[in-house]
XYZ file of N, CA and C in Angstrom:
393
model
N 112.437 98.015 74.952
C 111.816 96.714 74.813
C 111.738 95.997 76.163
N 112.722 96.139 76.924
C 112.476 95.274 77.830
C 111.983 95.945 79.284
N 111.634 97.371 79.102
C 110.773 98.246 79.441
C 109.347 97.506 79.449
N 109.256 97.372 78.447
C 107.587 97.062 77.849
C 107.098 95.233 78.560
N 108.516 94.798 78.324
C 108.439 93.215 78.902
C 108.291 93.251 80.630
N 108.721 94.135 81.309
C 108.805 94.162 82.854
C 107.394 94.699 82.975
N 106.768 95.667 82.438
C 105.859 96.198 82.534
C 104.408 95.168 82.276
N 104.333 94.452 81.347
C 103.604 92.981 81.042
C 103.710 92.343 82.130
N 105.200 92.515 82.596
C 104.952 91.510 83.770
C 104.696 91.603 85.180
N 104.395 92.738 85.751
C 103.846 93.399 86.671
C 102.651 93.413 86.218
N 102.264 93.654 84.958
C 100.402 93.663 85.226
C 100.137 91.731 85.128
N 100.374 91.049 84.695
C 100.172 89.741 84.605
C 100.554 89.455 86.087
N 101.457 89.794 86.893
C 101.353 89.017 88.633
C 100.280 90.224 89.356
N 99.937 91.422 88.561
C 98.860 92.134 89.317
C 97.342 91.286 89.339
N 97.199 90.598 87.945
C 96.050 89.849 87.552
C 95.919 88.606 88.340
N 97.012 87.533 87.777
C 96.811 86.829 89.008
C 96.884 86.799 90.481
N 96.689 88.058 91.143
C 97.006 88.616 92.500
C 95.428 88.592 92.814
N 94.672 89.405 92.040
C 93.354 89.922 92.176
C 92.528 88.692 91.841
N 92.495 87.377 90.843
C 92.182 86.658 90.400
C 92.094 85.606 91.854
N 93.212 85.370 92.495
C 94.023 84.686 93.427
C 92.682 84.816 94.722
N 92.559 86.722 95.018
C 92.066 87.306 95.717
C 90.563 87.018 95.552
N 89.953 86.828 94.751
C 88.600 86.774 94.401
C 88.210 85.738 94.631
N 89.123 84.262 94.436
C 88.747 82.850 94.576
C 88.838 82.823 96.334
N 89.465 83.508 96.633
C 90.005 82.985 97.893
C 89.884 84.684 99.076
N 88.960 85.274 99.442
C 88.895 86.272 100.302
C 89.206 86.575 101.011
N 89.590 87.860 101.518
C 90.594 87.874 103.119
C 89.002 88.191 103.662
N 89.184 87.806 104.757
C 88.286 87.934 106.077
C 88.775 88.371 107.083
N 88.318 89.732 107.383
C 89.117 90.937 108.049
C 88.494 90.804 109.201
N 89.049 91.066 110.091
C 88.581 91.330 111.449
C 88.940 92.646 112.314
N 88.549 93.106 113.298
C 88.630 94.371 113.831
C 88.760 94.423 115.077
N 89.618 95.823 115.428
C 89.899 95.169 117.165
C 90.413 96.808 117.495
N 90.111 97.313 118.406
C 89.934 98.569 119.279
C 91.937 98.764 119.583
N 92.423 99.511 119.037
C 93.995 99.812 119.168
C 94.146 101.829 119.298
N 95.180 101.842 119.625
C 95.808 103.387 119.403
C 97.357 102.781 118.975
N 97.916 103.937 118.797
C 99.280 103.866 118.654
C 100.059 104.314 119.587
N 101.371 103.037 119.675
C 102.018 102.655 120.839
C 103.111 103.720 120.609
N 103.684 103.825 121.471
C 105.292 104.724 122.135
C 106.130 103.509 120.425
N 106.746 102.644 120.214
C 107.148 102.492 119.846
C 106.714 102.968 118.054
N 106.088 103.508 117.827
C 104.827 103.708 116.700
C 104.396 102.176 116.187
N 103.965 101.586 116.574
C 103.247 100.367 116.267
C 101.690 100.597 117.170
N 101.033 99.245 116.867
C 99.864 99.598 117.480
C 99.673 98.962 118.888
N 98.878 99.912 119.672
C 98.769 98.800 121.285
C 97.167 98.423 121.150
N 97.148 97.096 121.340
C 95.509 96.691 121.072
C 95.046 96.802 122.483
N 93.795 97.234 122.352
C 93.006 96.812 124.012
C 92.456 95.641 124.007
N 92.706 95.418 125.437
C 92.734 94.442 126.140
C 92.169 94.319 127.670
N 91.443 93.240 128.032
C 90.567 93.354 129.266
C 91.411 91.822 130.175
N 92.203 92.493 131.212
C 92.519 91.797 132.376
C 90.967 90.852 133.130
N 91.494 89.428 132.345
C 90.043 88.734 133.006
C 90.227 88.251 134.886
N 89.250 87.573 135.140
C 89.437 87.443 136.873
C 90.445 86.616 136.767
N 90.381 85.659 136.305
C 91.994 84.731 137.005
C 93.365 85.398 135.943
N 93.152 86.881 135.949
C 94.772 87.276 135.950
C 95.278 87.404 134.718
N 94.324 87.094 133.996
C 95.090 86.727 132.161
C 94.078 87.292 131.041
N 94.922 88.130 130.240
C 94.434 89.203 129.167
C 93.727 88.680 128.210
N 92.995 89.225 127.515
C 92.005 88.815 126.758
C 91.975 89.945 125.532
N 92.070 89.845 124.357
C 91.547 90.734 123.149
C 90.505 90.574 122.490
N 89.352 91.599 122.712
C 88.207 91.482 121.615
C 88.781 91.852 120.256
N 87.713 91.002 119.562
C 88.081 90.890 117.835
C 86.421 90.525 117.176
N 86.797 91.446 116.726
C 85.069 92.184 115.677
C 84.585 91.225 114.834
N 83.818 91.194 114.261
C 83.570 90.851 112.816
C 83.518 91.722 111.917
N 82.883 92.947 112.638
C 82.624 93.911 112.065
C 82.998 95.155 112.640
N 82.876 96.348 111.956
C 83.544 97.649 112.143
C 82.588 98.705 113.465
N 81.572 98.635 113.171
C 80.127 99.140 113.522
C 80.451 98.112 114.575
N 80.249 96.873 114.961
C 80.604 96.515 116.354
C 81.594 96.455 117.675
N 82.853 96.943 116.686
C 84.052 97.162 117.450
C 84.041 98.562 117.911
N 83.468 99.755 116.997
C 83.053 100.943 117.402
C 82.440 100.869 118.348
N 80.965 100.373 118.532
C 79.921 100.099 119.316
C 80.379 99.689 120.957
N 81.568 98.632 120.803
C 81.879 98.322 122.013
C 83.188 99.486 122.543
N 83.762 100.247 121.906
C 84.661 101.644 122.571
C 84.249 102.417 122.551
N 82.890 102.680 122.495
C 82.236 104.331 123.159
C 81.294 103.534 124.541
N 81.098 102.171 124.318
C 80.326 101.991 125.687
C 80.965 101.803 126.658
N 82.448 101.517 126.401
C 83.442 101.076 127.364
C 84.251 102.367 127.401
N 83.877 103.836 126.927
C 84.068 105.032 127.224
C 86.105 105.107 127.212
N 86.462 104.761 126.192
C 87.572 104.440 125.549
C 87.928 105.904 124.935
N 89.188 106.601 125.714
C 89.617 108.186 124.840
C 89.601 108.084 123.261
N 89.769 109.668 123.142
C 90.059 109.773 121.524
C 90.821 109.029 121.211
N 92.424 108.512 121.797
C 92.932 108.282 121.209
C 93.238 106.318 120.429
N 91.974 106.168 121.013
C 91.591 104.483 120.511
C 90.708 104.741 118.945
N 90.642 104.019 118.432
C 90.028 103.726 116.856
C 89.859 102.198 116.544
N 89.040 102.117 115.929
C 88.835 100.503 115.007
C 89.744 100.558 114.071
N 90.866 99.505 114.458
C 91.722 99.204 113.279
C 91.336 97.594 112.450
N 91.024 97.977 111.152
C 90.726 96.432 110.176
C 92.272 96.119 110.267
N 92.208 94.292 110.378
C 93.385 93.700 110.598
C 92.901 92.376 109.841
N 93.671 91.591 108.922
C 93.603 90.149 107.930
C 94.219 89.374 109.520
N 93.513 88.307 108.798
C 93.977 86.767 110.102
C 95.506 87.085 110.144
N 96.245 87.082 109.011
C 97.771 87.140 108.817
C 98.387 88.016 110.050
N 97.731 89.007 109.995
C 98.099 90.642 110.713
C 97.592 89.869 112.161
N 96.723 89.470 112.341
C 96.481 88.999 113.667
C 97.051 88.232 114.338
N 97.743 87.106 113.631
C 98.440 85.923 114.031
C 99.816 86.901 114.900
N 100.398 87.562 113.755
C 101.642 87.822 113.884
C 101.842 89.053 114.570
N 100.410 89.954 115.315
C 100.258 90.459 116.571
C 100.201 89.410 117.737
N 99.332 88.693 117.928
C 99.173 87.582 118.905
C 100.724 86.769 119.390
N 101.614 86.329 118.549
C 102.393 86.255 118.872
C 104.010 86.955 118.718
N 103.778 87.895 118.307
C 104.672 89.232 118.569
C 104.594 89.926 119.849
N 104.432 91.173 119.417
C 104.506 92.321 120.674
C 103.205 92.117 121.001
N 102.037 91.351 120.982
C 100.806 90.878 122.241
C 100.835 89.771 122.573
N 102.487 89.300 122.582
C 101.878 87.640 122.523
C 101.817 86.995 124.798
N 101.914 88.139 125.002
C 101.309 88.114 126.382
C 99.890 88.217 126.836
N 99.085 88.220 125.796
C 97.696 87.986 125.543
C 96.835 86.548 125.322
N 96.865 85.715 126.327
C 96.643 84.194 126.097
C 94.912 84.204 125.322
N 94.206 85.082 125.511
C 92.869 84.452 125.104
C 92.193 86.108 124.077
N 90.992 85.084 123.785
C 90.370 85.818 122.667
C 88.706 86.062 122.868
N 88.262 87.208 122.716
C 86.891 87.205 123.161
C 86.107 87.878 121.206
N 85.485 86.808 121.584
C 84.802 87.318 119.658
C 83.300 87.989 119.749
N 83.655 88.948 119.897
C 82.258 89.884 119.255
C 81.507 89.891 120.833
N 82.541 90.710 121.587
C 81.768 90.639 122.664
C 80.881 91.941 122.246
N 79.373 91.720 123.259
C 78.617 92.803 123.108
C 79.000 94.371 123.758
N 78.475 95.127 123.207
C 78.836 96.719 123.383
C 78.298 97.132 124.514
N 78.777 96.928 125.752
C 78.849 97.233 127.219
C 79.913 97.253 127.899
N 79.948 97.864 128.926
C 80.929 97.975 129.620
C 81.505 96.187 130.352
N 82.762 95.720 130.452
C 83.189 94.455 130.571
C 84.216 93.983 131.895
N 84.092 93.488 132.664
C 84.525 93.753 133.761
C 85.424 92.551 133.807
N 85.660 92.206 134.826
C 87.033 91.486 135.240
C 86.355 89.901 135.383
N 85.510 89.897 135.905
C 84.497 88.824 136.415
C 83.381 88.121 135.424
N 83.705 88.863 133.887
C 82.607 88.518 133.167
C 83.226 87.257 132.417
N 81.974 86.466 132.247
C 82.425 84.851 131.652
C 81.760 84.863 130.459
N 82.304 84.579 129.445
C 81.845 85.010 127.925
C 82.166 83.454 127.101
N 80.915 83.037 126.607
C 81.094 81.941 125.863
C 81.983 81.474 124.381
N 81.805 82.978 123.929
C 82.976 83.008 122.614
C 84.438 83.479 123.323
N 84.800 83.002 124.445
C 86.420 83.290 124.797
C 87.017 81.610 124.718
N 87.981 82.457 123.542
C 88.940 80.801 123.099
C 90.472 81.557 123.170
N 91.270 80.674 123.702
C 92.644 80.691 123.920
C 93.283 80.957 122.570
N 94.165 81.791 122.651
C 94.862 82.427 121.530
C 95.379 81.392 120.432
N 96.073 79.870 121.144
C 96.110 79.017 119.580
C 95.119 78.417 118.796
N 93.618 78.618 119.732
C 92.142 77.782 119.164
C 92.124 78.789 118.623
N 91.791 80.346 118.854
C 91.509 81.564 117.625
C 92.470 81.677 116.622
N 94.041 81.300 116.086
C 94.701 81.447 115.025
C 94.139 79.886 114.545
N 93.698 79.118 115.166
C 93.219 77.942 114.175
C 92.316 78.302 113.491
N 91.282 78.974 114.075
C 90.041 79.162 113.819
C 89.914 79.813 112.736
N 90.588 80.998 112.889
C 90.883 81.803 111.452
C 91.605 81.747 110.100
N 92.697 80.854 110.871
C 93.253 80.519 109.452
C 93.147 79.008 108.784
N 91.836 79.045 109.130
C 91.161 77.628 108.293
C 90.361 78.153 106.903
């Protein structure tokens, strides 16, 4: 019996999980990583001219691809999908030496010197997203 009662009640917090999920959508974002020495992930990242790192972040999958074969990025990089949540708590974790954010830069090669109008400082992009 109380088999049957735990079991009700795992599908009833499964329902309102998905219910929860439907009103309210994750909005995933994407960002060019391999896996680090520690097995976690190392995101790429572009050293801008005055000295300070920068992470592109996708909208989409097909554009984050797009920009690591033009920027001729080894096998061992991939598009990893990441929720705002997952991003925040990279940004200020193990990347939180990463002050700024470049959104949907275009699929070319990106240099040190390039000035990009969607680059916002790492606490304007966790605002941004988790609004």
């Amino acid at each position: 019996m109380t088999k049957a009662i735990e079991k009700d009640s795992v599908h009833s917090v499964a329902r309102r999980m998905v219910e929860l999920s439907a009103r309210h959508p994750v909005l995933l974002r994407y960002v060019v990583a391999r896996h680090g020495k520690d097995g976690g992930p190392r995101l790429f990242h572009i050293l801008l001219g005055f000295g300070e790192e920068t992470l592109p972040v996708f909208s989409s999958w097909e554009a984050a691809q797009n920009f690591a074969l033009a920027n001729a990025l080894g096998q061992e990089w991939h598009v990893r999908e990441s929720s705002a949540g997952e991003l925040v708590s990279l940004l200020f974790g193990p990347c939180a030496g990463i002050e700024w954010v470049l959104l949907d830069p275009l699929a070319r090669r990106i240099s040190a010197g390039d000035a990009a109008a969607d680059l916002m400082s790492r606490e304007r992009f966790v605002d941004y997203i988790l609004v």
